[in-house]
Every structure is written in structure tokens, then in C-alpha cells.
Amino acid sequence: LQCGITLSYLLWAVSSNFAIFVIARFVGGLSKGNISLAMAIITDVSNSKSRGKGMALVGIAFSLGFIVGPMIGAIFSKYSDKSSPDWFWLPATFAMCLALADILFLGVFLQETLPKKKRAKKVLISLSRALEYINPTSLFKFDAVKNLSTKDLESLKRLGFIYFVYLFIYSGLEFTVTFLMYHKFGFTSIDQAKVFLTTGIVMALLQGSVVRRLPERLTKKSAVLGLYLIVPSFIVVGLAQTASTLYLGMILFAISTAFVVTCMTTLTSKYGNFDQKGTVLGIFRSLGALARALGPIVASMAFWSIGSSFTYIIGGICLLYPSLLLQFTVLS
């Protein structure tokens, strides 16, 4: 998977037209199963009590990326010679070098975590069921997960649906934040990087100090709290007329984000046999990827047709739905 990501950056670096760039993004998208794999590895090496801490580490990594990534992008944007037709070569090569370093690190330090006796017997059998991993209907039903009790399967399906609805709305509004900052507030790339730096710091601090220490009994309550908190955050962003109000909304956004995905992933990871944890989390992440593919399209259409304020207010109110669903769902 990491080799695929490296290849996608290489294609981006040498892309001479938009078609090759799209192919690069396609290859990169196909290779993004590494996050699900990382979560499956954490599940392998943790138990029910320590799993939340492990999942929080993934969240911390994302938060650090939120801090460092936008700043690096802003630097490339500011100092690159955009008059050159291949100005993007340098950031693409930089990203490729990071991916290569990741491959080297994994090759040296990462050992197999799933015991042989608990691994899938035949890879071909798993590949033959590939349709179950890409068919949206099968994803929502978790068809690829076998030998679950009826109650466990229903809980898993409910968690997957809630996660999809949440990320569908959330990712769409998150995607259009850069439009909002540029068109409404006139933020430059550096200004936007400062906003993402602030949110990244808040998320990293919370995930490092609070989320990773949450006891198992508080995981669901924390996820519900985070879901409810995202509602006012987007409403504040939509109503913001000053930069300080925008920052307030984005800080609320960061607090919510620090809890929701990590806690919901922890809730999901307890389902399935030991050798099916990767499948469970893979389907869960696939539902998130589907939401992230569709959400920005809908939100962008709304942003440019009815305006930013209505888009964020309506989106924030709609996020009450997954919040209420999770609160009143009784998990097995």
C-alpha cells in the first residue's frame, strides 16, 4: 500500500497533463487502505482496555499532520515559482521522499502482528470476495464479516451507518472551509495554514492527554459528546463575520474531531473474530471513504448556490441526526 502511495506521488511529479494527475490521484486513493491496516495492527497488539489508547495514537498522528502538513504546503505555495509550468514538481517529489522514508521505516521496524494460526487460510478466497468490499450495499450490511451474532451485526451496521452520515456532512463542510476562508475573509495560504495549525494543536493536545486515557465505559459517551459539539462549531463558522469568530468555530471543530473518529473506531474494533478485525475496520473506513467522496460534491454545490452561511447552518443542524442516533443506540 505504501508503495502505491509512493507511485502516486511519482506520477504526480512527472504528470504533464491533467489526465496523468487524475491517474496519480486514483492510484493514491487505491492505496489508502494503509490507515485501516494500521488500525488492524493496533487491534492485534491491544486488548479491549488498551485499544482506545492505541486508536488515539492514530488520531494524534493525524493531528500532527494537520499541524505540519498545511504549513509545508503554505511554504511551497508561497515560495514556488508558479510561472513555471512544472512548479508542482518540488512538493510532489518531497511527498514521494516522505513515502519512501515510510517504506524504509516499516521494512526495518514493523513485524507481523497477527499470529499464523489466526491469519486467513487463503488469500485467493479473500480476493474472490472483493465485490463485498466495494459494493456500497454490501458495505452497509458488513456482508464480508462472518460468524457474528445477530445483535453484534446489527450494532456494527448501525455504527457504520452513523459514521457514514456523520462523515458525509462533516467532510463536505470541512472541504469548503478553504473556500470560506479565501472568499469571505480573504485569507492567504499562510493565513489558512495558521488556522489548520491551531486546530491541529488542539486535536493533538486533546488526543494525547484526554482521548488516549478514556476508560472503555466512556468511549460511547465521548463519541456522542463530540458529535453534538460539531453542531455549534459549524453554525458558528457559518455565522462568523470576523476572524476571531471563525477561529472559535474551528476550535470547537477541532475539539469535536479529536473525539469522534477515534472513539467510534474504538467502538467498532471490538466486533468480529480476531482474524476479522482488519475486515471490520476496513469496511468501516470504506464507508468513511465513500462519505468523503460524496460529501464534498454536495457541500460544494450548496456552497456556491445558496451561500456559505446557509450551507454551514443547515449542515450543522443535520449533524444532529447522527448525534441522536448514536446516543439512543444500544450497542451489544
Short mmCIF file of C-alpha atoms in Angstrom, two decimals:
data_model
loop_
_atom_site.label_atom_id
_atom_site.label_comp_id
_atom_site.label_asym_id
_atom_site.label_seq_id
_atom_site.Cartn_x
_atom_site.Cartn_y
_atom_site.Cartn_z
CA LEU A 1 0.00 0.00 0.00
CA GLN A 2 2.78 2.41 0.87
CA CYS A 3 4.46 1.57 -2.44
CA GLY A 4 1.22 2.55 -4.18
CA ILE A 5 1.21 5.89 -2.40
CA THR A 6 4.83 6.44 -3.44
CA LEU A 7 3.92 5.61 -7.03
CA SER A 8 1.05 8.10 -6.93
CA TYR A 9 3.41 10.89 -5.89
CA LEU A 10 5.86 9.87 -8.61
CA LEU A 11 3.08 10.08 -11.22
CA TRP A 12 2.11 13.48 -9.85
CA ALA A 13 5.71 14.69 -10.08
CA VAL A 14 6.03 13.68 -13.73
CA SER A 15 2.46 14.50 -14.80
CA SER A 16 2.46 16.59 -17.94
CA ASN A 17 -1.31 16.86 -18.23
CA PHE A 18 -4.44 16.68 -16.12
CA ALA A 19 -5.20 13.08 -17.11
CA ILE A 20 -1.94 11.79 -15.60
CA PHE A 21 -2.62 13.83 -12.47
CA VAL A 22 -6.05 12.19 -12.14
CA ILE A 23 -4.43 8.76 -12.57
CA ALA A 24 -1.98 9.68 -9.82
CA ARG A 25 -4.86 10.56 -7.51
CA PHE A 26 -6.63 7.33 -8.47
CA VAL A 27 -3.56 5.24 -7.60
CA GLY A 28 -3.19 7.13 -4.34
CA GLY A 29 -6.83 6.51 -3.47
CA LEU A 30 -6.49 2.78 -4.11
CA SER A 31 -3.53 2.71 -1.74
CA LYS A 32 -5.15 4.50 1.18
CA GLY A 33 -6.02 1.24 2.92
CA ASN A 34 -2.88 1.76 4.99
CA ILE A 35 -4.89 3.56 7.68
CA SER A 36 -7.26 0.62 8.06
CA LEU A 37 -4.25 -1.69 8.16
CA ALA A 38 -2.62 0.43 10.87
CA MET A 39 -5.80 0.24 12.93
CA ALA A 40 -5.98 -3.52 12.43
CA ILE A 41 -2.38 -3.81 13.66
CA ILE A 42 -3.26 -1.78 16.74
CA THR A 43 -6.19 -4.12 17.33
CA ASP A 44 -3.84 -7.11 17.06
CA VAL A 45 -1.46 -5.84 19.72
CA SER A 46 -4.01 -4.40 22.17
CA ASN A 47 -6.87 -5.61 24.32
CA SER A 48 -10.28 -4.07 24.96
CA LYS A 49 -8.91 -1.88 27.76
CA SER A 50 -5.89 -0.50 25.91
CA ARG A 51 -7.40 -0.33 22.41
CA GLY A 52 -8.69 3.20 22.88
CA LYS A 53 -5.16 4.38 23.66
CA GLY A 54 -3.90 2.73 20.50
CA MET A 55 -6.58 4.29 18.32
CA ALA A 56 -5.81 7.66 19.88
CA LEU A 57 -2.24 7.32 18.62
CA VAL A 58 -3.60 7.23 15.07
CA GLY A 59 -5.62 10.33 15.89
CA ILE A 60 -2.53 12.04 17.27
CA ALA A 61 -0.67 11.22 14.05
CA PHE A 62 -3.48 12.84 12.05
CA SER A 63 -3.40 15.87 14.33
CA LEU A 64 0.35 16.26 13.88
CA GLY A 65 -0.24 16.02 10.15
CA PHE A 66 -2.80 18.81 10.50
CA ILE A 67 -0.10 20.90 12.16
CA VAL A 68 2.85 20.20 9.87
CA GLY A 69 1.18 19.47 6.52
CA PRO A 70 -0.62 22.78 5.89
CA MET A 71 2.46 24.73 6.96
CA ILE A 72 4.65 22.84 4.49
CA GLY A 73 2.04 23.31 1.78
CA ALA A 74 1.83 27.02 2.51
CA ILE A 75 5.61 27.35 2.28
CA PHE A 76 5.66 25.59 -1.10
CA SER A 77 2.77 27.77 -2.25
CA LYS A 78 4.47 30.98 -1.18
CA TYR A 79 7.96 30.33 -2.48
CA SER A 80 7.31 28.22 -5.59
CA ASP A 81 7.72 29.87 -8.97
CA LYS A 82 4.19 29.45 -10.29
CA SER A 83 5.16 30.97 -13.61
CA SER A 84 6.91 27.70 -14.37
CA PRO A 85 4.62 25.02 -15.88
CA ASP A 86 6.13 22.30 -13.67
CA TRP A 87 6.28 24.22 -10.38
CA PHE A 88 4.45 21.36 -8.65
CA TRP A 89 7.41 19.02 -9.18
CA LEU A 90 9.12 20.03 -5.94
CA PRO A 91 6.21 19.42 -3.49
CA ALA A 92 5.37 16.16 -5.29
CA THR A 93 8.96 14.97 -5.01
CA PHE A 94 9.06 15.98 -1.36
CA ALA A 95 5.92 13.93 -0.69
CA MET A 96 7.41 10.98 -2.57
CA CYS A 97 10.57 11.13 -0.44
CA LEU A 98 8.46 11.06 2.72
CA ALA A 99 6.61 8.00 1.40
CA LEU A 100 9.91 6.27 0.59
CA ALA A 101 11.17 7.03 4.10
CA ASP A 102 7.97 5.48 5.44
CA ILE A 103 8.59 2.30 3.43
CA LEU A 104 12.13 2.08 4.80
CA PHE A 105 10.91 2.59 8.36
CA LEU A 106 8.21 -0.08 8.00
CA GLY A 107 10.63 -2.54 6.45
CA VAL A 108 13.11 -2.17 9.29
CA PHE A 109 10.90 -1.82 12.36
CA LEU A 110 7.45 -3.32 11.68
CA GLN A 111 6.99 -7.01 12.39
CA GLU A 112 3.96 -9.17 11.61
CA THR A 113 1.45 -8.80 14.45
CA LEU A 114 -1.16 -11.41 13.53
CA PRO A 115 -0.16 -14.97 14.56
CA LYS A 116 -0.05 -17.51 11.71
CA LYS A 117 -2.84 -19.62 13.17
CA LYS A 118 -5.18 -16.63 13.12
CA ARG A 119 -4.46 -15.45 9.59
CA ALA A 120 -6.77 -16.04 6.64
CA LYS A 121 -6.13 -19.50 5.18
CA LYS A 122 -6.04 -18.48 1.53
CA VAL A 123 -5.53 -15.04 0.03
CA LEU A 124 -7.43 -16.05 -3.11
CA ILE A 125 -10.56 -16.68 -1.08
CA SER A 126 -10.38 -13.14 0.27
CA LEU A 127 -9.77 -11.72 -3.20
CA SER A 128 -12.70 -13.67 -4.62
CA ARG A 129 -14.97 -11.78 -2.23
CA ALA A 130 -13.63 -8.41 -3.35
CA LEU A 131 -17.09 -7.31 -4.51
CA GLU A 132 -18.23 -7.35 -0.90
CA TYR A 133 -15.60 -4.72 -0.12
CA ILE A 134 -16.54 -2.28 -2.90
CA ASN A 135 -20.29 -2.74 -3.26
CA PRO A 136 -21.92 0.03 -1.18
CA THR A 137 -24.90 -2.17 -0.29
CA SER A 138 -22.58 -4.90 0.96
CA LEU A 139 -20.52 -2.36 2.87
CA PHE A 140 -23.51 -1.04 4.79
CA LYS A 141 -24.54 -4.62 5.61
CA PHE A 142 -20.98 -5.68 6.56
CA ASP A 143 -21.52 -8.79 4.41
CA ALA A 144 -17.83 -9.68 4.43
CA VAL A 145 -17.84 -10.15 8.21
CA LYS A 146 -18.85 -13.69 9.08
CA ASN A 147 -19.87 -15.59 12.21
CA LEU A 148 -21.27 -12.61 14.09
CA SER A 149 -24.29 -12.84 16.33
CA THR A 150 -27.39 -11.03 15.13
CA LYS A 151 -27.04 -8.40 17.85
CA ASP A 152 -23.38 -7.75 17.08
CA LEU A 153 -24.08 -7.46 13.36
CA GLU A 154 -26.92 -5.01 13.94
CA SER A 155 -24.72 -2.91 16.22
CA LEU A 156 -21.96 -2.93 13.63
CA LYS A 157 -24.35 -1.92 10.85
CA ARG A 158 -25.72 0.91 12.97
CA LEU A 159 -22.24 2.20 13.78
CA GLY A 160 -21.29 2.07 10.11
CA PHE A 161 -24.40 4.00 9.08
CA ILE A 162 -23.88 6.66 11.75
CA TYR A 163 -20.24 7.03 10.73
CA PHE A 164 -21.21 7.41 7.07
CA VAL A 165 -23.85 10.06 7.74
CA TYR A 166 -21.53 11.96 10.05
CA LEU A 167 -18.60 11.95 7.62
CA PHE A 168 -20.83 12.72 4.63
CA ILE A 169 -21.88 16.02 6.21
CA TYR A 170 -18.66 16.69 8.09
CA SER A 171 -16.29 16.11 5.16
CA GLY A 172 -18.38 18.26 2.86
CA LEU A 173 -18.33 21.21 5.23
CA GLU A 174 -14.67 20.66 6.06
CA PHE A 175 -13.83 20.61 2.34
CA THR A 176 -15.44 24.00 1.75
CA VAL A 177 -13.74 25.71 4.70
CA THR A 178 -10.86 26.77 2.47
CA PHE A 179 -13.36 28.39 0.08
CA LEU A 180 -14.91 30.23 3.01
CA MET A 181 -11.59 31.47 4.36
CA TYR A 182 -10.48 32.73 0.95
CA HIS A 183 -13.68 34.30 -0.37
CA LYS A 184 -15.23 35.63 2.84
CA PHE A 185 -12.15 36.55 4.86
CA GLY A 186 -9.52 36.96 2.16
CA PHE A 187 -7.13 34.55 3.88
CA THR A 188 -3.89 33.78 2.09
CA SER A 189 -2.37 30.30 2.07
CA ILE A 190 -0.30 31.28 5.12
CA ASP A 191 -3.41 32.54 6.95
CA GLN A 192 -5.20 29.28 6.21
CA ALA A 193 -2.19 27.31 7.38
CA LYS A 194 -2.35 29.17 10.70
CA VAL A 195 -5.99 28.12 11.14
CA PHE A 196 -5.15 24.47 10.46
CA LEU A 197 -2.10 24.77 12.71
CA THR A 198 -4.37 25.92 15.54
CA THR A 199 -6.86 23.11 15.02
CA GLY A 200 -4.07 20.56 14.74
CA ILE A 201 -2.52 21.66 18.03
CA VAL A 202 -5.89 21.47 19.81
CA MET A 203 -6.56 17.98 18.43
CA ALA A 204 -3.08 16.71 19.28
CA LEU A 205 -3.27 18.02 22.84
CA LEU A 206 -6.71 16.51 23.45
CA GLN A 207 -5.91 13.16 21.89
CA GLY A 208 -2.61 12.93 23.70
CA SER A 209 -3.90 13.98 27.10
CA VAL A 210 -7.59 13.02 27.21
CA VAL A 211 -8.76 10.69 24.44
CA ARG A 212 -6.00 8.11 24.84
CA ARG A 213 -6.76 7.90 28.57
CA LEU A 214 -10.50 7.40 28.23
CA PRO A 215 -11.77 4.29 30.02
CA GLU A 216 -13.72 1.84 27.88
CA ARG A 217 -17.01 2.69 29.58
CA LEU A 218 -16.75 6.34 28.46
CA THR A 219 -15.94 5.69 24.81
CA LYS A 220 -19.51 5.89 23.53
CA LYS A 221 -20.39 8.89 25.72
CA SER A 222 -17.32 10.72 24.43
CA ALA A 223 -18.26 9.97 20.83
CA VAL A 224 -21.78 11.30 21.44
CA LEU A 225 -20.40 14.43 23.09
CA GLY A 226 -18.10 15.02 20.14
CA LEU A 227 -20.96 14.57 17.68
CA TYR A 228 -23.10 17.11 19.49
CA LEU A 229 -20.22 19.57 19.69
CA ILE A 230 -19.73 19.58 15.91
CA VAL A 231 -23.23 21.07 15.52
CA PRO A 232 -22.49 24.50 17.06
CA SER A 233 -18.98 24.52 15.59
CA PHE A 234 -20.22 24.61 12.00
CA ILE A 235 -23.04 27.01 12.85
CA VAL A 236 -20.51 29.41 14.39
CA VAL A 237 -18.30 29.08 11.29
CA GLY A 238 -21.28 29.79 9.05
CA LEU A 239 -22.31 32.88 11.01
CA ALA A 240 -18.76 34.19 11.52
CA GLN A 241 -18.17 37.76 10.41
CA THR A 242 -14.74 38.19 11.99
CA ALA A 243 -11.58 36.11 12.03
CA SER A 244 -11.82 35.62 15.80
CA THR A 245 -15.31 34.12 15.48
CA LEU A 246 -14.06 31.86 12.70
CA TYR A 247 -11.24 30.68 14.95
CA LEU A 248 -13.76 29.98 17.72
CA GLY A 249 -15.80 27.78 15.39
CA MET A 250 -12.70 25.97 14.16
CA ILE A 251 -11.50 25.33 17.72
CA LEU A 252 -14.88 23.77 18.54
CA PHE A 253 -14.47 21.77 15.33
CA ALA A 254 -11.05 20.56 16.50
CA ILE A 255 -12.34 19.53 19.93
CA SER A 256 -15.15 17.54 18.34
CA THR A 257 -12.89 15.90 15.76
CA ALA A 258 -10.43 14.84 18.45
CA PHE A 259 -13.09 12.61 19.99
CA VAL A 260 -15.50 11.38 17.32
CA VAL A 261 -13.50 9.33 14.82
CA THR A 262 -11.16 7.80 17.40
CA CYS A 263 -13.98 6.83 19.77
CA MET A 264 -16.21 5.46 17.01
CA THR A 265 -13.32 3.43 15.61
CA THR A 266 -12.65 2.04 19.07
CA LEU A 267 -16.33 1.08 19.42
CA THR A 268 -16.25 -0.67 16.04
CA SER A 269 -12.98 -2.50 16.66
CA LYS A 270 -14.47 -4.70 19.38
CA TYR A 271 -16.64 -6.58 16.87
CA GLY A 272 -15.57 -9.58 14.82
CA ASN A 273 -13.25 -12.51 15.42
CA PHE A 274 -9.55 -11.88 15.88
CA ASP A 275 -8.76 -12.65 12.23
CA GLN A 276 -11.58 -10.38 11.03
CA LYS A 277 -10.59 -7.16 12.77
CA GLY A 278 -8.93 -5.91 9.59
CA THR A 279 -12.08 -6.65 7.60
CA VAL A 280 -14.33 -4.90 10.11
CA LEU A 281 -12.16 -1.79 10.27
CA GLY A 282 -11.56 -1.88 6.52
CA ILE A 283 -15.30 -1.80 5.82
CA PHE A 284 -15.76 0.90 8.44
CA ARG A 285 -13.06 3.01 6.80
CA SER A 286 -14.50 2.28 3.35
CA LEU A 287 -17.83 3.72 4.43
CA GLY A 288 -15.91 6.78 5.57
CA ALA A 289 -14.11 6.98 2.23
CA LEU A 290 -17.44 6.75 0.39
CA ALA A 291 -18.79 9.58 2.53
CA ARG A 292 -15.68 11.67 1.87
CA ALA A 293 -16.11 11.12 -1.86
CA LEU A 294 -19.76 12.20 -1.94
CA GLY A 295 -19.90 14.82 0.82
CA PRO A 296 -17.63 17.45 -0.77
CA ILE A 297 -19.59 17.28 -4.04
CA VAL A 298 -22.91 18.02 -2.34
CA ALA A 299 -21.45 20.64 0.01
CA SER A 300 -19.64 22.43 -2.81
CA MET A 301 -22.85 22.63 -4.83
CA ALA A 302 -24.64 24.05 -1.80
CA PHE A 303 -21.81 26.48 -1.02
CA TRP A 304 -21.86 28.04 -4.48
CA SER A 305 -25.65 28.01 -4.88
CA ILE A 306 -27.16 29.02 -1.52
CA GLY A 307 -24.10 30.61 0.10
CA SER A 308 -21.76 29.70 2.93
CA SER A 309 -23.97 30.76 5.85
CA PHE A 310 -26.96 28.63 4.85
CA THR A 311 -24.70 25.71 3.93
CA TYR A 312 -22.98 25.61 7.31
CA ILE A 313 -26.10 26.28 9.37
CA ILE A 314 -28.12 23.60 7.56
CA GLY A 315 -25.17 21.21 7.69
CA GLY A 316 -24.69 21.81 11.40
CA ILE A 317 -28.36 21.16 12.12
CA CYS A 318 -28.29 17.99 10.00
CA LEU A 319 -25.42 16.70 12.15
CA LEU A 320 -27.91 16.39 15.00
CA TYR A 321 -29.20 13.26 13.24
CA PRO A 322 -26.11 11.05 13.70
CA SER A 323 -25.66 12.50 17.19
CA LEU A 324 -29.14 11.42 18.25
CA LEU A 325 -28.78 8.07 16.51
CA LEU A 326 -25.63 7.18 18.42
CA GLN A 327 -26.97 8.46 21.73
CA PHE A 328 -30.04 6.25 21.57
CA THR A 329 -28.39 3.21 20.01
CA VAL A 330 -27.93 0.32 22.43
CA LEU A 331 -24.75 -1.47 21.41
CA SER A 332 -24.32 -5.16 22.11
#
